[in-house]
Amino acid sequence: MPLHKSWQWVGAFGPDVMLCVAHARVGVMRRSWWAVWDGSRLREGTRGVTLSRERAQVKDGDVRIGLGFLHGAPIEVTTGPAWTRKTPLAVKGVVVLGDRSITVEAPGLLDESAGRHARRTAWRWSAGAGVTPAGVDVIWNLVDGLHDGTHLPRPGASSPLRSERTVWLGGEPHEVGPQPFDGLTRVGDLEFEALATRAKRENYLVLASDYEQPFGTFTGSLPVAGPLHGWGVMERHEALW
């Protein structure tokens, strides 16, 4: 039987600062991490992380992060033995990087996931936030490989949504169709330009992980929302877990 996995990841996306704070568990193994792009430099670490649905705190060397979350309308999807909930956020707080203090007031996304995912799992994912030409706020969650409607729950156990692909337009969630990924440069009709990339490859024989997660800018359009300019992340992850 596959190991039980769970993770919680929160990101905040804006032109001046982008960040993520997360923790994950695979079986008895636990890991936490954080990353901040401050407009010119990527800082990241793994220590001193405290994360809940309401707030995030980091104390790691000369880095301090203190964030609070205002929740929007979440979506939940169950696919077989795996579950996820995605919640749009308004993120407020302060990031201290050495002698520099950055006020954070940005849209974001909370990813909560758990279950007995397949032993070998691979996915492409994008999360971000932007604004339409009319000034309407947009947050998105797009994926290929997890909760994407390809493998549905058994009859009688399906979720209200077939996939977790969601565009929140003015705070209202809308499930959207498949958005093909072109590596880490494009998803659907959104083009992506990376500004800083988190990446790591680990192999412990029985467990392995290979991922890239760049922060960057998006231009193009999304279903439901139409044209927009935004900020966020792309992700490629192959896992043996």
JSON list of C-alpha atoms in Angstrom, two decimals:
[
{"chain": "A", "resi": 1, "resn": "MET", "atom": "CA", "xyz": [0.00, 0.00, 0.00]},
{"chain": "A", "resi": 2, "resn": "PRO", "atom": "CA", "xyz": [1.35, 3.49, -0.83]},
{"chain": "A", "resi": 3, "resn": "LEU", "atom": "CA", "xyz": [2.49, 5.63, 2.08]},
{"chain": "A", "resi": 4, "resn": "HIS", "atom": "CA", "xyz": [0.18, 8.31, 3.43]},
{"chain": "A", "resi": 5, "resn": "LYS", "atom": "CA", "xyz": [1.22, 11.79, 2.36]},
{"chain": "A", "resi": 6, "resn": "SER", "atom": "CA", "xyz": [0.09, 15.24, 3.40]},
{"chain": "A", "resi": 7, "resn": "TRP", "atom": "CA", "xyz": [1.24, 18.75, 2.72]},
{"chain": "A", "resi": 8, "resn": "GLN", "atom": "CA", "xyz": [0.28, 22.35, 3.25]},
{"chain": "A", "resi": 9, "resn": "TRP", "atom": "CA", "xyz": [1.69, 25.06, 1.01]},
{"chain": "A", "resi": 10, "resn": "VAL", "atom": "CA", "xyz": [0.90, 28.75, 0.97]},
{"chain": "A", "resi": 11, "resn": "GLY", "atom": "CA", "xyz": [2.05, 31.26, -1.61]},
{"chain": "A", "resi": 12, "resn": "ALA", "atom": "CA", "xyz": [1.70, 35.03, -1.97]},
{"chain": "A", "resi": 13, "resn": "PHE", "atom": "CA", "xyz": [2.15, 36.67, -5.35]},
{"chain": "A", "resi": 14, "resn": "GLY", "atom": "CA", "xyz": [2.87, 40.28, -6.29]},
{"chain": "A", "resi": 15, "resn": "PRO", "atom": "CA", "xyz": [5.20, 42.52, -8.32]},
{"chain": "A", "resi": 16, "resn": "ASP", "atom": "CA", "xyz": [7.42, 43.45, -5.36]},
{"chain": "A", "resi": 17, "resn": "VAL", "atom": "CA", "xyz": [7.59, 40.21, -3.41]},
{"chain": "A", "resi": 18, "resn": "MET", "atom": "CA", "xyz": [6.62, 36.57, -3.93]},
{"chain": "A", "resi": 19, "resn": "LEU", "atom": "CA", "xyz": [6.97, 33.84, -1.35]},
{"chain": "A", "resi": 20, "resn": "CYS", "atom": "CA", "xyz": [5.97, 30.40, -0.20]},
{"chain": "A", "resi": 21, "resn": "VAL", "atom": "CA", "xyz": [5.92, 28.62, 3.16]},
{"chain": "A", "resi": 22, "resn": "ALA", "atom": "CA", "xyz": [5.19, 24.90, 3.41]},
{"chain": "A", "resi": 23, "resn": "HIS", "atom": "CA", "xyz": [5.46, 21.66, 5.29]},
{"chain": "A", "resi": 24, "resn": "ALA", "atom": "CA", "xyz": [5.02, 18.08, 4.06]},
{"chain": "A", "resi": 25, "resn": "ARG", "atom": "CA", "xyz": [4.88, 14.58, 5.46]},
{"chain": "A", "resi": 26, "resn": "VAL", "atom": "CA", "xyz": [5.50, 11.28, 3.66]},
{"chain": "A", "resi": 27, "resn": "GLY", "atom": "CA", "xyz": [4.98, 8.35, 5.99]},
{"chain": "A", "resi": 28, "resn": "VAL", "atom": "CA", "xyz": [7.02, 9.26, 9.08]},
{"chain": "A", "resi": 29, "resn": "MET", "atom": "CA", "xyz": [9.28, 11.70, 7.22]},
{"chain": "A", "resi": 30, "resn": "ARG", "atom": "CA", "xyz": [8.59, 15.40, 7.70]},
{"chain": "A", "resi": 31, "resn": "ARG", "atom": "CA", "xyz": [9.98, 18.48, 6.00]},
{"chain": "A", "resi": 32, "resn": "SER", "atom": "CA", "xyz": [9.33, 22.22, 6.07]},
{"chain": "A", "resi": 33, "resn": "TRP", "atom": "CA", "xyz": [10.61, 25.00, 3.84]},
{"chain": "A", "resi": 34, "resn": "TRP", "atom": "CA", "xyz": [10.21, 28.65, 2.89]},
{"chain": "A", "resi": 35, "resn": "ALA", "atom": "CA", "xyz": [11.31, 30.88, 0.02]},
{"chain": "A", "resi": 36, "resn": "VAL", "atom": "CA", "xyz": [11.14, 34.63, -0.65]},
{"chain": "A", "resi": 37, "resn": "TRP", "atom": "CA", "xyz": [11.84, 36.49, -3.87]},
{"chain": "A", "resi": 38, "resn": "ASP", "atom": "CA", "xyz": [12.29, 40.14, -2.90]},
{"chain": "A", "resi": 39, "resn": "GLY", "atom": "CA", "xyz": [12.36, 41.62, -6.39]},
{"chain": "A", "resi": 40, "resn": "SER", "atom": "CA", "xyz": [16.03, 40.94, -6.99]},
{"chain": "A", "resi": 41, "resn": "ARG", "atom": "CA", "xyz": [17.16, 37.92, -4.98]},
{"chain": "A", "resi": 42, "resn": "LEU", "atom": "CA", "xyz": [15.81, 34.52, -3.92]},
{"chain": "A", "resi": 43, "resn": "ARG", "atom": "CA", "xyz": [16.23, 33.55, -0.26]},
{"chain": "A", "resi": 44, "resn": "GLU", "atom": "CA", "xyz": [15.17, 30.11, 0.95]},
{"chain": "A", "resi": 45, "resn": "GLY", "atom": "CA", "xyz": [15.56, 27.80, 3.92]},
{"chain": "A", "resi": 46, "resn": "THR", "atom": "CA", "xyz": [14.12, 24.88, 5.88]},
{"chain": "A", "resi": 47, "resn": "ARG", "atom": "CA", "xyz": [14.20, 25.89, 9.55]},
{"chain": "A", "resi": 48, "resn": "GLY", "atom": "CA", "xyz": [11.85, 27.57, 11.99]},
{"chain": "A", "resi": 49, "resn": "VAL", "atom": "CA", "xyz": [8.58, 27.10, 10.06]},
{"chain": "A", "resi": 50, "resn": "THR", "atom": "CA", "xyz": [5.18, 27.24, 11.77]},
{"chain": "A", "resi": 51, "resn": "LEU", "atom": "CA", "xyz": [2.20, 26.99, 9.43]},
{"chain": "A", "resi": 52, "resn": "SER", "atom": "CA", "xyz": [-1.57, 26.74, 9.95]},
{"chain": "A", "resi": 53, "resn": "ARG", "atom": "CA", "xyz": [-4.65, 27.62, 7.94]},
{"chain": "A", "resi": 54, "resn": "GLU", "atom": "CA", "xyz": [-4.69, 31.09, 9.51]},
{"chain": "A", "resi": 55, "resn": "ARG", "atom": "CA", "xyz": [-1.04, 32.16, 9.62]},
{"chain": "A", "resi": 56, "resn": "ALA", "atom": "CA", "xyz": [2.59, 31.43, 8.81]},
{"chain": "A", "resi": 57, "resn": "GLN", "atom": "CA", "xyz": [5.71, 32.19, 10.80]},
{"chain": "A", "resi": 58, "resn": "VAL", "atom": "CA", "xyz": [9.37, 31.63, 10.00]},
{"chain": "A", "resi": 59, "resn": "LYS", "atom": "CA", "xyz": [12.42, 32.20, 12.20]},
{"chain": "A", "resi": 60, "resn": "ASP", "atom": "CA", "xyz": [15.52, 31.12, 10.29]},
{"chain": "A", "resi": 61, "resn": "GLY", "atom": "CA", "xyz": [18.81, 32.92, 10.85]},
{"chain": "A", "resi": 62, "resn": "ASP", "atom": "CA", "xyz": [18.35, 36.59, 9.97]},
{"chain": "A", "resi": 63, "resn": "VAL", "atom": "CA", "xyz": [15.00, 35.89, 8.27]},
{"chain": "A", "resi": 64, "resn": "ARG", "atom": "CA", "xyz": [11.66, 36.49, 9.96]},
{"chain": "A", "resi": 65, "resn": "ILE", "atom": "CA", "xyz": [8.29, 35.96, 8.27]},
{"chain": "A", "resi": 66, "resn": "GLY", "atom": "CA", "xyz": [4.95, 36.72, 9.90]},
{"chain": "A", "resi": 67, "resn": "LEU", "atom": "CA", "xyz": [1.81, 36.40, 7.78]},
{"chain": "A", "resi": 68, "resn": "GLY", "atom": "CA", "xyz": [-1.94, 36.26, 8.36]},
{"chain": "A", "resi": 69, "resn": "PHE", "atom": "CA", "xyz": [-4.51, 34.91, 5.87]},
{"chain": "A", "resi": 70, "resn": "LEU", "atom": "CA", "xyz": [-7.99, 36.05, 4.97]},
{"chain": "A", "resi": 71, "resn": "HIS", "atom": "CA", "xyz": [-9.74, 33.13, 3.27]},
{"chain": "A", "resi": 72, "resn": "GLY", "atom": "CA", "xyz": [-11.84, 33.29, 0.13]},
{"chain": "A", "resi": 73, "resn": "ALA", "atom": "CA", "xyz": [-14.13, 30.59, -1.33]},
{"chain": "A", "resi": 74, "resn": "PRO", "atom": "CA", "xyz": [-12.33, 27.20, -1.28]},
{"chain": "A", "resi": 75, "resn": "ILE", "atom": "CA", "xyz": [-12.76, 24.22, -3.60]},
{"chain": "A", "resi": 76, "resn": "GLU", "atom": "CA", "xyz": [-12.30, 20.58, -2.60]},
{"chain": "A", "resi": 77, "resn": "VAL", "atom": "CA", "xyz": [-11.68, 17.53, -4.79]},
{"chain": "A", "resi": 78, "resn": "THR", "atom": "CA", "xyz": [-11.27, 13.85, -3.96]},
{"chain": "A", "resi": 79, "resn": "THR", "atom": "CA", "xyz": [-9.76, 11.48, -6.51]},
{"chain": "A", "resi": 80, "resn": "GLY", "atom": "CA", "xyz": [-9.65, 7.89, -5.29]},
{"chain": "A", "resi": 81, "resn": "PRO", "atom": "CA", "xyz": [-7.54, 7.85, -2.08]},
{"chain": "A", "resi": 82, "resn": "ALA", "atom": "CA", "xyz": [-6.29, 11.43, -2.47]},
{"chain": "A", "resi": 83, "resn": "TRP", "atom": "CA", "xyz": [-7.89, 14.74, -1.43]},
{"chain": "A", "resi": 84, "resn": "THR", "atom": "CA", "xyz": [-7.08, 18.40, -1.91]},
{"chain": "A", "resi": 85, "resn": "ARG", "atom": "CA", "xyz": [-8.50, 21.76, -0.90]},
{"chain": "A", "resi": 86, "resn": "LYS", "atom": "CA", "xyz": [-7.42, 24.98, -2.57]},
{"chain": "A", "resi": 87, "resn": "THR", "atom": "CA", "xyz": [-8.29, 28.31, -0.94]},
{"chain": "A", "resi": 88, "resn": "PRO", "atom": "CA", "xyz": [-7.68, 31.78, -2.39]},
{"chain": "A", "resi": 89, "resn": "LEU", "atom": "CA", "xyz": [-6.20, 34.18, 0.14]},
{"chain": "A", "resi": 90, "resn": "ALA", "atom": "CA", "xyz": [-5.51, 37.77, 0.97]},
{"chain": "A", "resi": 91, "resn": "VAL", "atom": "CA", "xyz": [-2.09, 37.62, 2.63]},
{"chain": "A", "resi": 92, "resn": "LYS", "atom": "CA", "xyz": [-0.88, 40.36, 4.97]},
{"chain": "A", "resi": 93, "resn": "GLY", "atom": "CA", "xyz": [2.22, 40.59, 7.11]},
{"chain": "A", "resi": 94, "resn": "VAL", "atom": "CA", "xyz": [5.91, 41.39, 7.23]},
{"chain": "A", "resi": 95, "resn": "VAL", "atom": "CA", "xyz": [9.06, 39.73, 5.89]},
{"chain": "A", "resi": 96, "resn": "VAL", "atom": "CA", "xyz": [12.39, 40.67, 7.46]},
{"chain": "A", "resi": 97, "resn": "LEU", "atom": "CA", "xyz": [15.53, 39.79, 5.49]},
{"chain": "A", "resi": 98, "resn": "GLY", "atom": "CA", "xyz": [18.49, 40.86, 7.56]},
{"chain": "A", "resi": 99, "resn": "ASP", "atom": "CA", "xyz": [18.24, 44.63, 7.96]},
{"chain": "A", "resi": 100, "resn": "ARG", "atom": "CA", "xyz": [15.47, 44.93, 5.35]},
{"chain": "A", "resi": 101, "resn": "SER", "atom": "CA", "xyz": [11.77, 44.83, 6.21]},
{"chain": "A", "resi": 102, "resn": "ILE", "atom": "CA", "xyz": [9.14, 44.20, 3.51]},
{"chain": "A", "resi": 103, "resn": "THR", "atom": "CA", "xyz": [5.42, 44.75, 4.06]},
{"chain": "A", "resi": 104, "resn": "VAL", "atom": "CA", "xyz": [3.38, 42.03, 2.39]},
{"chain": "A", "resi": 105, "resn": "GLU", "atom": "CA", "xyz": [-0.16, 42.71, 1.20]},
{"chain": "A", "resi": 106, "resn": "ALA", "atom": "CA", "xyz": [-0.84, 40.38, -1.70]},
{"chain": "A", "resi": 107, "resn": "PRO", "atom": "CA", "xyz": [-3.20, 37.74, -3.07]},
{"chain": "A", "resi": 108, "resn": "GLY", "atom": "CA", "xyz": [-2.24, 34.13, -2.53]},
{"chain": "A", "resi": 109, "resn": "LEU", "atom": "CA", "xyz": [-3.28, 30.50, -2.48]},
{"chain": "A", "resi": 110, "resn": "LEU", "atom": "CA", "xyz": [-3.40, 27.82, 0.22]},
{"chain": "A", "resi": 111, "resn": "ASP", "atom": "CA", "xyz": [-2.91, 24.22, -0.93]},
{"chain": "A", "resi": 112, "resn": "GLU", "atom": "CA", "xyz": [-3.90, 21.50, 1.54]},
{"chain": "A", "resi": 113, "resn": "SER", "atom": "CA", "xyz": [-3.50, 17.94, 0.27]},
{"chain": "A", "resi": 114, "resn": "ALA", "atom": "CA", "xyz": [-3.51, 14.46, 1.79]},
{"chain": "A", "resi": 115, "resn": "GLY", "atom": "CA", "xyz": [-3.98, 10.82, 0.88]},
{"chain": "A", "resi": 116, "resn": "ARG", "atom": "CA", "xyz": [-2.32, 7.68, -0.42]},
{"chain": "A", "resi": 117, "resn": "HIS", "atom": "CA", "xyz": [-1.15, 8.99, -3.76]},
{"chain": "A", "resi": 118, "resn": "ALA", "atom": "CA", "xyz": [0.33, 6.51, -6.24]},
{"chain": "A", "resi": 119, "resn": "ARG", "atom": "CA", "xyz": [3.86, 5.29, -5.52]},
{"chain": "A", "resi": 120, "resn": "ARG", "atom": "CA", "xyz": [5.07, 7.12, -8.62]},
{"chain": "A", "resi": 121, "resn": "THR", "atom": "CA", "xyz": [3.40, 10.46, -9.18]},
{"chain": "A", "resi": 122, "resn": "ALA", "atom": "CA", "xyz": [4.27, 13.27, -11.57]},
{"chain": "A", "resi": 123, "resn": "TRP", "atom": "CA", "xyz": [2.55, 16.57, -12.13]},
{"chain": "A", "resi": 124, "resn": "ARG", "atom": "CA", "xyz": [2.73, 20.05, -13.59]},
{"chain": "A", "resi": 125, "resn": "TRP", "atom": "CA", "xyz": [1.12, 22.85, -11.61]},
{"chain": "A", "resi": 126, "resn": "SER", "atom": "CA", "xyz": [0.63, 26.59, -11.75]},
{"chain": "A", "resi": 127, "resn": "ALA", "atom": "CA", "xyz": [-0.74, 28.95, -9.13]},
{"chain": "A", "resi": 128, "resn": "GLY", "atom": "CA", "xyz": [-0.85, 32.70, -9.34]},
{"chain": "A", "resi": 129, "resn": "ALA", "atom": "CA", "xyz": [-2.77, 35.94, -9.16]},
{"chain": "A", "resi": 130, "resn": "GLY", "atom": "CA", "xyz": [-3.36, 38.79, -11.54]},
{"chain": "A", "resi": 131, "resn": "VAL", "atom": "CA", "xyz": [-5.64, 41.58, -12.66]},
{"chain": "A", "resi": 132, "resn": "THR", "atom": "CA", "xyz": [-7.75, 41.94, -15.80]},
{"chain": "A", "resi": 133, "resn": "PRO", "atom": "CA", "xyz": [-7.70, 45.16, -17.88]},
{"chain": "A", "resi": 134, "resn": "ALA", "atom": "CA", "xyz": [-11.00, 46.06, -16.18]},
{"chain": "A", "resi": 135, "resn": "GLY", "atom": "CA", "xyz": [-9.34, 45.80, -12.76]},
{"chain": "A", "resi": 136, "resn": "VAL", "atom": "CA", "xyz": [-10.96, 42.52, -11.67]},
{"chain": "A", "resi": 137, "resn": "ASP", "atom": "CA", "xyz": [-8.82, 40.35, -9.39]},
{"chain": "A", "resi": 138, "resn": "VAL", "atom": "CA", "xyz": [-7.98, 36.83, -10.59]},
{"chain": "A", "resi": 139, "resn": "ILE", "atom": "CA", "xyz": [-6.44, 33.86, -8.76]},
{"chain": "A", "resi": 140, "resn": "TRP", "atom": "CA", "xyz": [-5.82, 30.53, -10.47]},
{"chain": "A", "resi": 141, "resn": "ASN", "atom": "CA", "xyz": [-4.89, 26.92, -9.76]},
{"chain": "A", "resi": 142, "resn": "LEU", "atom": "CA", "xyz": [-4.06, 24.78, -12.80]},
{"chain": "A", "resi": 143, "resn": "VAL", "atom": "CA", "xyz": [-2.72, 21.24, -12.82]},
{"chain": "A", "resi": 144, "resn": "ASP", "atom": "CA", "xyz": [-1.93, 18.22, -14.98]},
{"chain": "A", "resi": 145, "resn": "GLY", "atom": "CA", "xyz": [-1.27, 14.90, -13.24]},
{"chain": "A", "resi": 146, "resn": "LEU", "atom": "CA", "xyz": [-3.12, 15.34, -9.93]},
{"chain": "A", "resi": 147, "resn": "HIS", "atom": "CA", "xyz": [-6.89, 15.77, -9.50]},
{"chain": "A", "resi": 148, "resn": "ASP", "atom": "CA", "xyz": [-7.09, 16.68, -13.18]},
{"chain": "A", "resi": 149, "resn": "GLY", "atom": "CA", "xyz": [-10.20, 14.67, -14.08]},
{"chain": "A", "resi": 150, "resn": "THR", "atom": "CA", "xyz": [-8.19, 11.96, -15.86]},
{"chain": "A", "resi": 151, "resn": "HIS", "atom": "CA", "xyz": [-8.74, 9.38, -13.10]},
{"chain": "A", "resi": 152, "resn": "LEU", "atom": "CA", "xyz": [-12.13, 9.80, -11.47]},
{"chain": "A", "resi": 153, "resn": "PRO", "atom": "CA", "xyz": [-13.24, 8.33, -8.13]},
{"chain": "A", "resi": 154, "resn": "ARG", "atom": "CA", "xyz": [-15.21, 5.10, -8.19]},
{"chain": "A", "resi": 155, "resn": "PRO", "atom": "CA", "xyz": [-18.98, 5.46, -8.80]},
{"chain": "A", "resi": 156, "resn": "GLY", "atom": "CA", "xyz": [-20.75, 6.89, -5.79]},
{"chain": "A", "resi": 157, "resn": "ALA", "atom": "CA", "xyz": [-17.58, 8.50, -4.37]},
{"chain": "A", "resi": 158, "resn": "SER", "atom": "CA", "xyz": [-17.02, 11.33, -6.82]},
{"chain": "A", "resi": 159, "resn": "SER", "atom": "CA", "xyz": [-16.52, 14.93, -5.74]},
{"chain": "A", "resi": 160, "resn": "PRO", "atom": "CA", "xyz": [-18.80, 17.78, -6.83]},
{"chain": "A", "resi": 161, "resn": "LEU", "atom": "CA", "xyz": [-15.92, 18.88, -9.10]},
{"chain": "A", "resi": 162, "resn": "ARG", "atom": "CA", "xyz": [-14.18, 16.61, -11.57]},
{"chain": "A", "resi": 163, "resn": "SER", "atom": "CA", "xyz": [-10.87, 18.45, -11.28]},
{"chain": "A", "resi": 164, "resn": "GLU", "atom": "CA", "xyz": [-9.11, 21.00, -9.07]},
{"chain": "A", "resi": 165, "resn": "ARG", "atom": "CA", "xyz": [-8.48, 23.35, -12.02]},
{"chain": "A", "resi": 166, "resn": "THR", "atom": "CA", "xyz": [-10.05, 26.59, -10.86]},
{"chain": "A", "resi": 167, "resn": "VAL", "atom": "CA", "xyz": [-10.06, 30.26, -11.78]},
{"chain": "A", "resi": 168, "resn": "TRP", "atom": "CA", "xyz": [-11.38, 32.65, -9.14]},
{"chain": "A", "resi": 169, "resn": "LEU", "atom": "CA", "xyz": [-12.72, 35.77, -10.85]},
{"chain": "A", "resi": 170, "resn": "GLY", "atom": "CA", "xyz": [-13.64, 38.52, -8.44]},
{"chain": "A", "resi": 171, "resn": "GLY", "atom": "CA", "xyz": [-13.58, 35.91, -5.68]},
{"chain": "A", "resi": 172, "resn": "GLU", "atom": "CA", "xyz": [-15.98, 33.47, -7.40]},
{"chain": "A", "resi": 173, "resn": "PRO", "atom": "CA", "xyz": [-14.56, 30.01, -8.22]},
{"chain": "A", "resi": 174, "resn": "HIS", "atom": "CA", "xyz": [-15.02, 28.55, -11.72]},
{"chain": "A", "resi": 175, "resn": "GLU", "atom": "CA", "xyz": [-13.82, 25.10, -12.73]},
{"chain": "A", "resi": 176, "resn": "VAL", "atom": "CA", "xyz": [-12.06, 25.26, -16.10]},
{"chain": "A", "resi": 177, "resn": "GLY", "atom": "CA", "xyz": [-11.07, 22.70, -18.69]},
{"chain": "A", "resi": 178, "resn": "PRO", "atom": "CA", "xyz": [-7.60, 21.24, -19.23]},
{"chain": "A", "resi": 179, "resn": "GLN", "atom": "CA", "xyz": [-4.84, 23.80, -19.78]},
{"chain": "A", "resi": 180, "resn": "PRO", "atom": "CA", "xyz": [-1.86, 22.11, -21.46]},
{"chain": "A", "resi": 181, "resn": "PHE", "atom": "CA", "xyz": [1.60, 22.79, -20.05]},
{"chain": "A", "resi": 182, "resn": "ASP", "atom": "CA", "xyz": [4.54, 23.56, -22.32]},
{"chain": "A", "resi": 183, "resn": "GLY", "atom": "CA", "xyz": [7.35, 22.75, -19.94]},
{"chain": "A", "resi": 184, "resn": "LEU", "atom": "CA", "xyz": [7.65, 25.59, -17.44]},
{"chain": "A", "resi": 185, "resn": "THR", "atom": "CA", "xyz": [7.21, 28.34, -20.01]},
{"chain": "A", "resi": 186, "resn": "ARG", "atom": "CA", "xyz": [3.50, 28.24, -20.75]},
{"chain": "A", "resi": 187, "resn": "VAL", "atom": "CA", "xyz": [0.19, 26.90, -19.46]},
{"chain": "A", "resi": 188, "resn": "GLY", "atom": "CA", "xyz": [-2.85, 27.22, -21.70]},
{"chain": "A", "resi": 189, "resn": "ASP", "atom": "CA", "xyz": [-2.76, 30.75, -23.11]},
{"chain": "A", "resi": 190, "resn": "LEU", "atom": "CA", "xyz": [-0.60, 32.11, -20.28]},
{"chain": "A", "resi": 191, "resn": "GLU", "atom": "CA", "xyz": [3.07, 32.68, -21.05]},
{"chain": "A", "resi": 192, "resn": "PHE", "atom": "CA", "xyz": [5.47, 32.53, -18.12]},
{"chain": "A", "resi": 193, "resn": "GLU", "atom": "CA", "xyz": [8.80, 34.28, -17.55]},
{"chain": "A", "resi": 194, "resn": "ALA", "atom": "CA", "xyz": [10.83, 32.92, -14.64]},
{"chain": "A", "resi": 195, "resn": "LEU", "atom": "CA", "xyz": [12.50, 35.38, -12.26]},
{"chain": "A", "resi": 196, "resn": "ALA", "atom": "CA", "xyz": [13.93, 32.95, -9.69]},
{"chain": "A", "resi": 197, "resn": "THR", "atom": "CA", "xyz": [13.77, 29.16, -9.40]},
{"chain": "A", "resi": 198, "resn": "ARG", "atom": "CA", "xyz": [13.61, 26.75, -6.50]},
{"chain": "A", "resi": 199, "resn": "ALA", "atom": "CA", "xyz": [14.90, 23.33, -7.53]},
{"chain": "A", "resi": 200, "resn": "LYS", "atom": "CA", "xyz": [16.04, 20.17, -5.81]},
{"chain": "A", "resi": 201, "resn": "ARG", "atom": "CA", "xyz": [16.75, 16.56, -6.72]},
{"chain": "A", "resi": 202, "resn": "GLU", "atom": "CA", "xyz": [16.93, 13.88, -4.02]},
{"chain": "A", "resi": 203, "resn": "ASN", "atom": "CA", "xyz": [17.24, 10.09, -4.26]},
{"chain": "A", "resi": 204, "resn": "TYR", "atom": "CA", "xyz": [17.07, 7.85, -1.21]},
{"chain": "A", "resi": 205, "resn": "LEU", "atom": "CA", "xyz": [16.39, 4.71, -3.30]},
{"chain": "A", "resi": 206, "resn": "VAL", "atom": "CA", "xyz": [13.00, 3.98, -1.73]},
{"chain": "A", "resi": 207, "resn": "LEU", "atom": "CA", "xyz": [12.03, 7.67, -1.85]},
{"chain": "A", "resi": 208, "resn": "ALA", "atom": "CA", "xyz": [12.98, 10.19, -4.52]},
{"chain": "A", "resi": 209, "resn": "SER", "atom": "CA", "xyz": [11.97, 13.69, -5.56]},
{"chain": "A", "resi": 210, "resn": "ASP", "atom": "CA", "xyz": [12.88, 15.86, -8.53]},
{"chain": "A", "resi": 211, "resn": "TYR", "atom": "CA", "xyz": [11.26, 19.28, -8.74]},
{"chain": "A", "resi": 212, "resn": "GLU", "atom": "CA", "xyz": [11.53, 22.78, -10.10]},
{"chain": "A", "resi": 213, "resn": "GLN", "atom": "CA", "xyz": [9.33, 25.65, -8.93]},
{"chain": "A", "resi": 214, "resn": "PRO", "atom": "CA", "xyz": [10.12, 29.05, -10.45]},
{"chain": "A", "resi": 215, "resn": "PHE", "atom": "CA", "xyz": [8.57, 32.34, -9.34]},
{"chain": "A", "resi": 216, "resn": "GLY", "atom": "CA", "xyz": [7.78, 34.68, -12.21]},
{"chain": "A", "resi": 217, "resn": "THR", "atom": "CA", "xyz": [5.38, 36.75, -14.28]},
{"chain": "A", "resi": 218, "resn": "PHE", "atom": "CA", "xyz": [2.46, 35.69, -16.48]},
{"chain": "A", "resi": 219, "resn": "THR", "atom": "CA", "xyz": [0.96, 37.38, -19.53]},
{"chain": "A", "resi": 220, "resn": "GLY", "atom": "CA", "xyz": [-1.86, 36.16, -21.74]},
{"chain": "A", "resi": 221, "resn": "SER", "atom": "CA", "xyz": [-5.36, 34.98, -20.91]},
{"chain": "A", "resi": 222, "resn": "LEU", "atom": "CA", "xyz": [-7.29, 32.48, -18.82]},
{"chain": "A", "resi": 223, "resn": "PRO", "atom": "CA", "xyz": [-10.68, 30.86, -19.35]},
{"chain": "A", "resi": 224, "resn": "VAL", "atom": "CA", "xyz": [-13.44, 32.85, -17.63]},
{"chain": "A", "resi": 225, "resn": "ALA", "atom": "CA", "xyz": [-11.07, 35.73, -16.82]},
{"chain": "A", "resi": 226, "resn": "GLY", "atom": "CA", "xyz": [-9.81, 36.66, -20.29]},
{"chain": "A", "resi": 227, "resn": "PRO", "atom": "CA", "xyz": [-6.66, 38.79, -20.74]},
{"chain": "A", "resi": 228, "resn": "LEU", "atom": "CA", "xyz": [-4.54, 39.47, -17.66]},
{"chain": "A", "resi": 229, "resn": "HIS", "atom": "CA", "xyz": [-1.09, 40.15, -16.28]},
{"chain": "A", "resi": 230, "resn": "GLY", "atom": "CA", "xyz": [-0.05, 38.30, -13.17]},
{"chain": "A", "resi": 231, "resn": "TRP", "atom": "CA", "xyz": [2.54, 36.78, -10.85]},
{"chain": "A", "resi": 232, "resn": "GLY", "atom": "CA", "xyz": [2.97, 33.32, -9.43]},
{"chain": "A", "resi": 233, "resn": "VAL", "atom": "CA", "xyz": [4.66, 29.96, -9.78]},
{"chain": "A", "resi": 234, "resn": "MET", "atom": "CA", "xyz": [5.02, 27.08, -12.18]},
{"chain": "A", "resi": 235, "resn": "GLU", "atom": "CA", "xyz": [6.02, 23.63, -10.95]},
{"chain": "A", "resi": 236, "resn": "ARG", "atom": "CA", "xyz": [7.34, 20.35, -12.29]},
{"chain": "A", "resi": 237, "resn": "HIS", "atom": "CA", "xyz": [7.54, 17.47, -9.82]},
{"chain": "A", "resi": 238, "resn": "GLU", "atom": "CA", "xyz": [8.32, 13.78, -10.22]},
{"chain": "A", "resi": 239, "resn": "ALA", "atom": "CA", "xyz": [8.09, 11.78, -7.00]},
{"chain": "A", "resi": 240, "resn": "LEU", "atom": "CA", "xyz": [8.76, 8.20, -5.90]},
{"chain": "A", "resi": 241, "resn": "TRP", "atom": "CA", "xyz": [7.05, 8.07, -2.52]}
]
